[in-house]
Amino acid sequence: MNKPIEPCYYGDYLKLEQFLDAQKPVSGKYGEEAHDETLFIIVHQAYELWFKQILHELYSVIHLFKQESVSERDLSTVVHRLKRVVKIQHLINDQIDIIETMTPQDFLDFRNYLVPASGFQSIQFKVLEISLGLKSKQRIDFDKQSFYNRLTDEHRKFLEELEGQDSLFEVVEKWLERLPFLNFGKFNFWQQYQKATNEMLDQEKHIIENNTLLSEIEVRHQLKEHANTRLNFEALLDEKEYQKAIEAGRVRLSQKATLSALFISMYREEPLMNLPFQFITLLTEVDEALTLWRYKHMMMVQRMLGTKIGTGGSSGHDYLKRTTESNRIFTDFYNLATFLLPKQAMPELPESIKKALGFSY
Ligand code: HEM
């Protein structure tokens, strides 16, 4: 028998009593309460709530990808949830504008009472970075130190354990490696792709060599750059060279996974490729929105602090600028653009493969 449904009361359901009693400015303890401290607390709390929702979505996505295989239905759920994540990210990026209504001088009314607390200690933010795929070894030195020196033993242990588990980056990499786009039996797609890229590169080289508008030095310079592009293409298809690129830190995603992602990007109009393509695009959007948040936060910090150090002891604006550049996760998906071919140069898929990738009514 179904349980009888109890009447629900708005405030009880949302735990508003506890929730609205959780804004306690510290400035009042030391003198007159600073007016803007309430805004500072509420903006941070709103961020933490949205982080919670983002993590809720991300965990569910990672969980779906941990299955032996990911069905079209699951992929559609994943795309839906990541779209939500990106929307939330856009919203919280805009929230920086609200904190910026506080002037740097008003911030000084309570800033010193907050030392040594800092955004470094936002565990949910660290969980977000780690769950997406950021590894300690990737972090810049000060970021590594803050991880070790500024967190409680309990938090540090929790985050270290989390880093040992599969992140979104890793589950996606495994999924891409499992996809059957590397070997199509008799039709050697990648040989055809190589042929097409060589033709395209030869043509580009010819254009540089015959460009009468360029000086001799400019031609030499452009040919050198062009030779590097050719090396990148060659490394993509050569297992040993690709491994060297991974070891040198130039790429992170495995060769197999990269080739699958490239195939998806090139043939995104084939019906079966469409959801995977949307998914890959969303990963770049998540990365982009997080990077934009870092950038906006960094600019806001410069506006609030100038060149002062942060309450957590970092160099402030300068430190945040460096993490904005280095704490990226899905750059390999951005770099796929390097290897795309114009539509007319793409290898024509045999009818049998086209049929397998499509459906029609
Ligand atoms: C007046 C407003 C703010 C100032 C002046 C400020 C300042 C800083 C500074 C200087 C750092 C570097 C660490 C340190 O030395 O303390 C930092 C880190 C951080 N802040 Fe803020 N912040 C502000 C608002 C916010 C808000 C609203 C959030 C939202 C959650 C936030 C989240 C973070 C996070 C997550 C970090 C760690 C970033 C990383 O390590 O890459 N901050 N903040």
CSV table of C-alpha atoms and ligand atoms in Angstrom, one decimal:
chain,number,residue,atom,x,y,z
A,1,MET,CA,0.0,0.0,0.0
A,2,ASN,CA,1.2,3.5,-0.8
A,3,LYS,CA,2.3,5.6,2.2
A,4,PRO,CA,-0.2,8.4,3.0
A,5,ILE,CA,1.2,11.8,1.7
A,6,GLU,CA,1.9,14.2,4.5
A,7,PRO,CA,1.0,17.9,4.1
A,8,CYS,CA,4.1,19.9,3.1
A,9,TYR,CA,5.0,23.4,4.2
A,10,TYR,CA,7.1,25.6,2.0
A,11,GLY,CA,9.6,26.8,4.6
A,12,ASP,CA,10.0,23.4,6.2
A,13,TYR,CA,10.5,21.7,2.9
A,14,LEU,CA,13.3,24.2,1.9
A,15,LYS,CA,14.7,24.3,5.5
A,16,LEU,CA,14.5,28.0,5.3
A,17,GLU,CA,14.9,28.6,9.0
A,18,GLN,CA,18.4,27.1,9.0
A,19,PHE,CA,19.2,28.4,5.5
A,20,LEU,CA,18.2,32.1,6.2
A,21,ASP,CA,19.9,32.0,9.6
A,22,ALA,CA,23.3,31.1,8.0
A,23,GLN,CA,24.5,34.6,7.1
A,24,LYS,CA,26.6,35.8,10.0
A,25,PRO,CA,28.9,38.7,9.2
A,26,VAL,CA,32.1,38.6,11.4
A,27,SER,CA,32.7,42.3,11.3
A,28,GLY,CA,30.0,42.9,14.0
A,29,LYS,CA,32.2,41.0,16.4
A,30,TYR,CA,34.9,43.6,16.2
A,31,GLY,CA,33.0,46.9,15.8
A,32,GLU,CA,30.3,48.2,13.5
A,33,GLU,CA,28.9,45.6,11.2
A,34,ALA,CA,30.1,46.2,7.6
A,35,HIS,CA,27.1,46.7,5.4
A,36,ASP,CA,28.5,44.8,2.3
A,37,GLU,CA,29.6,41.7,4.3
A,38,THR,CA,26.1,40.3,3.9
A,39,LEU,CA,26.4,40.5,0.1
A,40,PHE,CA,29.8,38.9,0.3
A,41,ILE,CA,28.5,36.0,2.3
A,42,ILE,CA,25.3,35.5,0.2
A,43,VAL,CA,27.2,35.6,-3.1
A,44,HIS,CA,29.6,32.9,-1.9
A,45,GLN,CA,26.8,30.8,-0.5
A,46,ALA,CA,24.9,31.1,-3.8
A,47,TYR,CA,28.0,29.9,-5.6
A,48,GLU,CA,28.4,26.9,-3.3
A,49,LEU,CA,24.7,26.0,-3.9
A,50,TRP,CA,25.2,26.1,-7.6
A,51,PHE,CA,28.5,24.1,-7.3
A,52,LYS,CA,26.4,21.5,-5.5
A,53,GLN,CA,23.9,21.3,-8.3
A,54,ILE,CA,26.7,21.1,-10.9
A,55,LEU,CA,28.4,18.3,-9.0
A,56,HIS,CA,25.0,16.5,-8.8
A,57,GLU,CA,24.8,16.6,-12.6
A,58,LEU,CA,28.5,15.7,-13.1
A,59,TYR,CA,28.4,12.7,-10.8
A,60,SER,CA,25.4,11.3,-12.6
A,61,VAL,CA,27.2,11.8,-16.0
A,62,ILE,CA,30.3,10.0,-14.7
A,63,HIS,CA,28.1,7.2,-13.3
A,64,LEU,CA,26.5,6.7,-16.7
A,65,PHE,CA,29.8,6.6,-18.4
A,66,LYS,CA,31.2,4.0,-16.0
A,67,GLN,CA,28.8,1.4,-17.4
A,68,GLU,CA,30.2,-1.2,-19.8
A,69,SER,CA,28.4,0.5,-22.7
A,70,VAL,CA,26.6,3.9,-23.0
A,71,SER,CA,23.3,3.6,-24.9
A,72,GLU,CA,21.9,6.4,-27.1
A,73,ARG,CA,19.3,7.0,-24.5
A,74,ASP,CA,21.9,7.5,-21.8
A,75,LEU,CA,23.9,9.8,-24.1
A,76,SER,CA,20.8,11.9,-24.6
A,77,THR,CA,20.4,12.2,-20.8
A,78,VAL,CA,24.1,13.1,-20.5
A,79,VAL,CA,23.7,15.8,-23.2
A,80,HIS,CA,20.6,17.2,-21.5
A,81,ARG,CA,22.4,17.3,-18.1
A,82,LEU,CA,25.6,18.9,-19.4
A,83,LYS,CA,23.5,21.6,-21.2
A,84,ARG,CA,22.1,22.4,-17.7
A,85,VAL,CA,25.6,22.5,-16.3
A,86,VAL,CA,26.7,25.0,-18.9
A,87,LYS,CA,23.6,27.2,-18.2
A,88,ILE,CA,24.4,27.3,-14.5
A,89,GLN,CA,28.0,28.1,-15.3
A,90,HIS,CA,26.8,31.1,-17.4
A,91,LEU,CA,24.6,32.2,-14.5
A,92,ILE,CA,27.4,32.0,-12.0
A,93,ASN,CA,29.8,33.8,-14.3
A,94,ASP,CA,27.4,36.7,-14.3
A,95,GLN,CA,27.3,36.7,-10.5
A,96,ILE,CA,30.7,38.2,-10.5
A,97,ASP,CA,29.0,41.4,-11.6
A,98,ILE,CA,27.0,41.5,-8.4
A,99,ILE,CA,30.0,41.2,-6.1
A,100,GLU,CA,31.6,43.9,-8.2
A,101,THR,CA,29.0,46.4,-6.9
A,102,MET,CA,31.0,46.3,-3.7
A,103,THR,CA,33.8,48.9,-3.9
A,104,PRO,CA,37.4,47.9,-3.0
A,105,GLN,CA,37.2,50.3,0.0
A,106,ASP,CA,34.0,48.8,1.3
A,107,PHE,CA,35.7,45.4,1.1
A,108,LEU,CA,38.5,46.7,3.4
A,109,ASP,CA,35.8,47.2,6.1
A,110,PHE,CA,35.9,43.4,6.8
A,111,ARG,CA,38.6,41.8,4.6
A,112,ASN,CA,41.2,41.5,7.4
A,113,TYR,CA,38.8,39.5,9.6
A,114,LEU,CA,38.7,36.8,7.0
A,115,VAL,CA,42.4,35.8,7.1
A,116,PRO,CA,43.5,33.0,6.5
A,117,ALA,CA,40.2,31.8,4.9
A,118,SER,CA,40.2,31.8,1.1
A,119,GLY,CA,38.5,30.5,-2.0
A,120,PHE,CA,41.4,27.9,-1.9
A,121,GLN,CA,39.3,26.2,0.8
A,122,SER,CA,36.2,25.8,-1.3
A,123,ILE,CA,36.2,22.0,-1.2
A,124,GLN,CA,33.3,21.9,-3.7
A,125,PHE,CA,35.4,23.9,-6.2
A,126,LYS,CA,38.3,21.5,-5.8
A,127,VAL,CA,35.9,18.6,-6.2
A,128,LEU,CA,34.6,20.1,-9.4
A,129,GLU,CA,38.1,20.6,-10.8
A,130,ILE,CA,39.1,17.0,-9.8
A,131,SER,CA,35.9,15.4,-11.0
A,132,LEU,CA,36.3,17.1,-14.4
A,133,GLY,CA,39.9,15.7,-14.6
A,134,LEU,CA,42.4,18.2,-13.2
A,135,LYS,CA,45.3,16.3,-11.7
A,136,SER,CA,47.7,17.6,-8.9
A,137,LYS,CA,50.7,17.2,-11.2
A,138,GLN,CA,49.1,19.7,-13.6
A,139,ARG,CA,48.6,22.3,-10.9
A,140,ILE,CA,51.1,25.2,-10.7
A,141,ASP,CA,53.4,25.1,-7.7
A,142,PHE,CA,51.5,27.5,-5.5
A,143,ASP,CA,48.2,25.7,-6.3
A,144,LYS,CA,49.9,22.4,-5.2
A,145,GLN,CA,51.1,24.0,-2.0
A,146,SER,CA,47.7,25.4,-1.1
A,147,PHE,CA,46.3,22.0,-1.6
A,148,TYR,CA,48.6,20.6,1.0
A,149,ASN,CA,49.0,23.6,3.4
A,150,ARG,CA,45.7,25.3,3.6
A,151,LEU,CA,43.2,22.4,3.9
A,152,THR,CA,42.3,20.3,6.9
A,153,ASP,CA,43.8,16.8,7.0
A,154,GLU,CA,40.3,15.5,6.5
A,155,HIS,CA,39.6,17.6,3.4
A,156,ARG,CA,43.0,16.8,1.9
A,157,LYS,CA,42.5,13.1,2.4
A,158,PHE,CA,39.1,13.2,0.8
A,159,LEU,CA,40.4,15.1,-2.2
A,160,GLU,CA,43.4,12.9,-2.6
A,161,GLU,CA,41.1,9.8,-2.6
A,162,LEU,CA,38.8,11.5,-5.1
A,163,GLU,CA,41.8,12.1,-7.4
A,164,GLY,CA,42.4,8.3,-7.4
A,165,GLN,CA,38.9,7.7,-8.9
A,166,ASP,CA,37.9,8.0,-12.5
A,167,SER,CA,37.2,11.6,-13.5
A,168,LEU,CA,34.9,12.7,-16.4
A,169,PHE,CA,38.0,13.1,-18.5
A,170,GLU,CA,39.0,9.5,-17.9
A,171,VAL,CA,35.6,7.9,-18.4
A,172,VAL,CA,35.1,9.8,-21.6
A,173,GLU,CA,38.5,8.7,-22.8
A,174,LYS,CA,37.7,5.1,-22.2
A,175,TRP,CA,34.3,5.5,-23.9
A,176,LEU,CA,35.9,7.0,-27.0
A,177,GLU,CA,38.5,4.3,-27.1
A,178,ARG,CA,35.7,1.7,-27.1
A,179,LEU,CA,33.9,3.2,-30.1
A,180,PRO,CA,34.4,1.3,-33.4
A,181,PHE,CA,35.8,4.1,-35.6
A,182,LEU,CA,39.3,2.9,-35.8
A,183,ASN,CA,38.8,-0.2,-37.9
A,184,PHE,CA,36.2,-0.6,-40.5
A,185,GLY,CA,37.3,-4.0,-41.9
A,186,LYS,CA,38.2,-3.8,-45.6
A,187,PHE,CA,37.8,0.0,-45.8
A,188,ASN,CA,40.9,1.6,-44.3
A,189,PHE,CA,39.5,5.0,-43.4
A,190,TRP,CA,42.7,6.3,-41.7
A,191,GLN,CA,44.8,5.5,-44.7
A,192,GLN,CA,42.4,7.5,-46.8
A,193,TYR,CA,42.4,10.3,-44.3
A,194,GLN,CA,46.2,10.4,-44.4
A,195,LYS,CA,46.2,10.6,-48.2
A,196,ALA,CA,43.6,13.4,-48.1
A,197,THR,CA,45.7,15.4,-45.5
A,198,ASN,CA,48.9,14.9,-47.5
A,199,GLU,CA,47.1,16.3,-50.6
A,200,MET,CA,45.8,19.3,-48.6
A,201,LEU,CA,49.2,20.0,-47.0
A,202,ASP,CA,51.0,19.8,-50.4
A,203,GLN,CA,48.5,22.2,-51.9
A,204,GLU,CA,49.0,24.6,-48.9
A,205,LYS,CA,52.8,24.4,-49.4
A,206,HIS,CA,52.4,25.1,-53.1
A,207,ILE,CA,50.4,28.2,-52.2
A,208,ILE,CA,53.0,29.5,-49.8
A,209,GLU,CA,55.9,28.9,-52.2
A,210,ASN,CA,54.1,30.7,-55.0
A,211,ASN,CA,52.8,33.6,-53.1
A,212,THR,CA,54.5,36.6,-54.7
A,213,LEU,CA,53.3,39.0,-52.0
A,214,LEU,CA,55.6,37.3,-49.4
A,215,SER,CA,59.3,38.2,-49.0
A,216,GLU,CA,61.9,35.4,-49.0
A,217,ILE,CA,62.1,35.5,-45.2
A,218,GLU,CA,58.4,35.3,-44.8
A,219,VAL,CA,58.2,32.3,-47.2
A,220,ARG,CA,60.9,30.6,-45.2
A,221,HIS,CA,59.1,31.3,-41.9
A,222,GLN,CA,55.7,30.1,-43.2
A,223,LEU,CA,57.2,27.0,-44.6
A,224,LYS,CA,58.8,26.2,-41.3
A,225,GLU,CA,55.4,26.6,-39.6
A,226,HIS,CA,53.8,24.5,-42.3
A,227,ALA,CA,56.4,21.7,-41.7
A,228,ASN,CA,55.4,21.8,-38.0
A,229,THR,CA,51.7,21.4,-39.0
A,230,ARG,CA,52.7,18.4,-41.1
A,231,LEU,CA,54.5,16.9,-38.1
A,232,ASN,CA,51.4,17.3,-36.0
A,233,PHE,CA,49.3,15.4,-38.6
A,234,GLU,CA,52.0,12.7,-38.8
A,235,ALA,CA,52.1,12.3,-35.0
A,236,LEU,CA,48.4,11.9,-34.9
A,237,LEU,CA,48.5,8.8,-37.0
A,238,ASP,CA,51.8,7.4,-35.7
A,239,GLU,CA,51.6,5.5,-32.4
A,240,LYS,CA,55.2,6.1,-31.3
A,241,GLU,CA,55.1,9.8,-32.2
A,242,TYR,CA,51.8,10.3,-30.5
A,243,GLN,CA,53.2,8.6,-27.3
A,244,LYS,CA,56.1,11.1,-27.4
A,245,ALA,CA,53.6,14.0,-27.6
A,246,ILE,CA,51.8,12.6,-24.5
A,247,GLU,CA,55.1,12.3,-22.6
A,248,ALA,CA,56.1,15.8,-23.6
A,249,GLY,CA,52.7,17.1,-22.2
A,250,ARG,CA,51.6,18.4,-25.6
A,251,VAL,CA,48.5,16.3,-25.6
A,252,ARG,CA,46.7,14.3,-22.9
A,253,LEU,CA,43.9,12.3,-24.6
A,254,SER,CA,45.1,8.9,-25.9
A,255,GLN,CA,45.6,8.5,-29.6
A,256,LYS,CA,42.7,6.0,-30.0
A,257,ALA,CA,40.3,8.4,-28.2
A,258,THR,CA,41.5,11.4,-30.2
A,259,LEU,CA,40.9,9.6,-33.5
A,260,SER,CA,37.4,8.6,-32.5
A,261,ALA,CA,36.6,12.1,-31.4
A,262,LEU,CA,38.0,13.4,-34.7
A,263,PHE,CA,35.9,10.9,-36.7
A,264,ILE,CA,32.8,12.1,-34.7
A,265,SER,CA,33.6,15.7,-35.4
A,266,MET,CA,34.1,15.1,-39.2
A,267,TYR,CA,31.0,13.0,-39.7
A,268,ARG,CA,28.8,14.8,-37.2
A,269,GLU,CA,26.0,15.1,-39.7
A,270,GLU,CA,25.5,11.3,-39.8
A,271,PRO,CA,22.6,10.6,-37.5
A,272,LEU,CA,24.5,8.3,-35.1
A,273,MET,CA,27.3,10.8,-34.8
A,274,ASN,CA,25.1,13.7,-33.8
A,275,LEU,CA,24.7,13.0,-30.0
A,276,PRO,CA,28.4,12.1,-29.6
A,277,PHE,CA,29.2,15.4,-31.4
A,278,GLN,CA,26.9,17.4,-29.1
A,279,PHE,CA,28.5,15.7,-26.1
A,280,ILE,CA,32.1,16.5,-27.2
A,281,THR,CA,31.0,20.1,-27.9
A,282,LEU,CA,29.5,20.4,-24.5
A,283,LEU,CA,32.7,19.3,-22.9
A,284,THR,CA,34.5,22.2,-24.6
A,285,GLU,CA,31.7,24.5,-23.4
A,286,VAL,CA,32.1,23.4,-19.8
A,287,ASP,CA,35.8,24.0,-20.0
A,288,GLU,CA,35.3,27.3,-21.7
A,289,ALA,CA,32.8,28.5,-19.1
A,290,LEU,CA,35.0,27.5,-16.2
A,291,THR,CA,38.0,29.3,-17.8
A,292,LEU,CA,35.8,32.4,-18.3
A,293,TRP,CA,34.8,32.2,-14.6
A,294,ARG,CA,38.5,32.0,-13.7
A,295,TYR,CA,39.2,35.0,-15.9
A,296,LYS,CA,36.3,37.1,-14.6
A,297,HIS,CA,37.2,36.2,-11.0
A,298,MET,CA,40.8,37.2,-11.7
A,299,MET,CA,39.8,40.6,-13.1
A,300,MET,CA,37.5,41.2,-10.2
A,301,VAL,CA,40.3,40.3,-7.8
A,302,GLN,CA,42.6,42.8,-9.5
A,303,ARG,CA,39.9,45.4,-9.2
A,304,MET,CA,39.4,44.7,-5.4
A,305,LEU,CA,43.0,44.1,-4.4
A,306,GLY,CA,45.2,45.7,-7.0
A,307,THR,CA,48.6,44.0,-6.4
A,308,LYS,CA,47.9,43.0,-2.8
A,309,ILE,CA,48.3,39.3,-1.8
A,310,GLY,CA,45.1,37.2,-1.2
A,311,THR,CA,43.8,36.3,2.2
A,312,GLY,CA,45.0,32.7,1.4
A,313,GLY,CA,48.5,34.0,0.9
A,314,SER,CA,48.8,33.7,-2.9
A,315,SER,CA,50.1,36.6,-5.1
A,316,GLY,CA,46.4,37.3,-5.8
A,317,HIS,CA,45.7,38.5,-9.3
A,318,ASP,CA,48.9,37.1,-10.7
A,319,TYR,CA,48.4,33.6,-9.2
A,320,LEU,CA,44.8,33.5,-10.6
A,321,LYS,CA,46.0,34.6,-14.0
A,322,ARG,CA,48.3,31.6,-14.1
A,323,THR,CA,45.7,29.1,-13.0
A,324,THR,CA,43.3,30.5,-15.6
A,325,GLU,CA,45.8,29.5,-18.3
A,326,SER,CA,47.0,26.2,-16.9
A,327,ASN,CA,44.0,24.6,-15.2
A,328,ARG,CA,42.3,23.5,-18.4
A,329,ILE,CA,40.9,20.1,-18.9
A,330,PHE,CA,39.5,19.4,-22.4
A,331,THR,CA,42.0,21.2,-24.5
A,332,ASP,CA,42.5,18.1,-26.7
A,333,PHE,CA,38.9,18.5,-27.9
A,334,TYR,CA,39.6,22.1,-28.9
A,335,ASN,CA,42.7,21.0,-30.7
A,336,LEU,CA,40.7,18.6,-32.9
A,337,ALA,CA,40.1,21.6,-35.1
A,338,THR,CA,43.7,21.3,-36.2
A,339,PHE,CA,43.0,18.0,-37.9
A,340,LEU,CA,39.7,18.8,-39.6
A,341,LEU,CA,39.5,18.7,-43.4
A,342,PRO,CA,37.3,20.8,-45.7
A,343,LYS,CA,34.2,18.8,-46.5
A,344,GLN,CA,35.1,18.3,-50.1
A,345,ALA,CA,38.5,16.7,-49.1
A,346,MET,CA,37.0,14.3,-46.6
A,347,PRO,CA,37.2,10.6,-47.5
A,348,GLU,CA,33.9,9.4,-48.9
A,349,LEU,CA,32.4,6.7,-46.6
A,350,PRO,CA,31.3,3.5,-48.4
A,351,GLU,CA,27.5,3.0,-48.5
A,352,SER,CA,27.5,0.2,-46.0
A,353,ILE,CA,29.2,2.4,-43.4
A,354,LYS,CA,26.9,5.3,-44.1
A,355,LYS,CA,23.9,3.0,-43.7
A,356,ALA,CA,25.3,1.8,-40.4
A,357,LEU,CA,25.7,5.4,-39.2
A,358,GLY,CA,22.3,6.5,-40.3
A,359,PHE,CA,18.6,5.9,-39.8
A,360,SER,CA,15.6,7.2,-41.9
A,361,TYR,CA,11.9,7.0,-41.6
B,1,HEM,C1,35.8,40.5,-3.1
B,1,HEM,C2,35.6,39.3,-3.7
B,1,HEM,C3,36.7,38.3,-3.9
B,1,HEM,C4,38.1,38.5,-3.8
B,1,HEM,C5,38.8,39.7,-3.4
B,1,HEM,C6,38.7,37.2,-4.0
B,1,HEM,C7,40.0,36.9,-3.9
B,1,HEM,C8,40.6,35.7,-4.2
B,1,HEM,C9,42.1,35.5,-4.2
B,1,HEM,C10,43.1,36.6,-4.0
B,1,HEM,C11,42.2,34.2,-4.4
B,1,HEM,C12,43.6,33.5,-4.5
B,1,HEM,C13,43.8,32.7,-3.2
B,1,HEM,C14,44.2,33.6,-2.1
B,1,HEM,O1,45.4,34.0,-2.0
B,1,HEM,O2,43.3,33.9,-1.3
B,1,HEM,C15,40.9,33.6,-4.6
B,1,HEM,C16,40.7,32.3,-4.9
B,1,HEM,C17,39.5,31.7,-5.1
B,1,HEM,N1,38.3,32.3,-5.0
B,1,HEM,FE1,38.0,34.3,-4.7
B,1,HEM,N2,37.7,36.3,-4.3
B,1,HEM,C18,36.5,36.9,-4.2
B,1,HEM,C19,35.3,36.4,-4.5
B,1,HEM,C20,35.0,35.1,-4.7
B,1,HEM,C21,33.8,34.5,-5.0
B,1,HEM,C22,32.4,35.2,-5.0
B,1,HEM,C23,34.0,33.2,-5.2
B,1,HEM,C24,32.9,32.2,-5.5
B,1,HEM,C25,32.9,31.0,-5.0
B,1,HEM,C26,35.4,32.9,-5.1
B,1,HEM,C27,36.0,31.7,-5.2
B,1,HEM,C28,37.3,31.4,-5.2
B,1,HEM,C29,37.9,30.2,-5.5
B,1,HEM,C30,37.2,28.9,-5.8
B,1,HEM,C31,39.3,30.3,-5.4
B,1,HEM,C32,40.4,29.3,-5.7
B,1,HEM,C33,40.8,29.4,-7.1
B,1,HEM,C34,42.0,28.6,-7.5
B,1,HEM,O3,42.8,28.1,-6.6
B,1,HEM,O4,42.2,28.4,-8.7
B,1,HEM,N3,36.0,34.1,-4.8
B,1,HEM,N4,40.0,34.5,-4.5
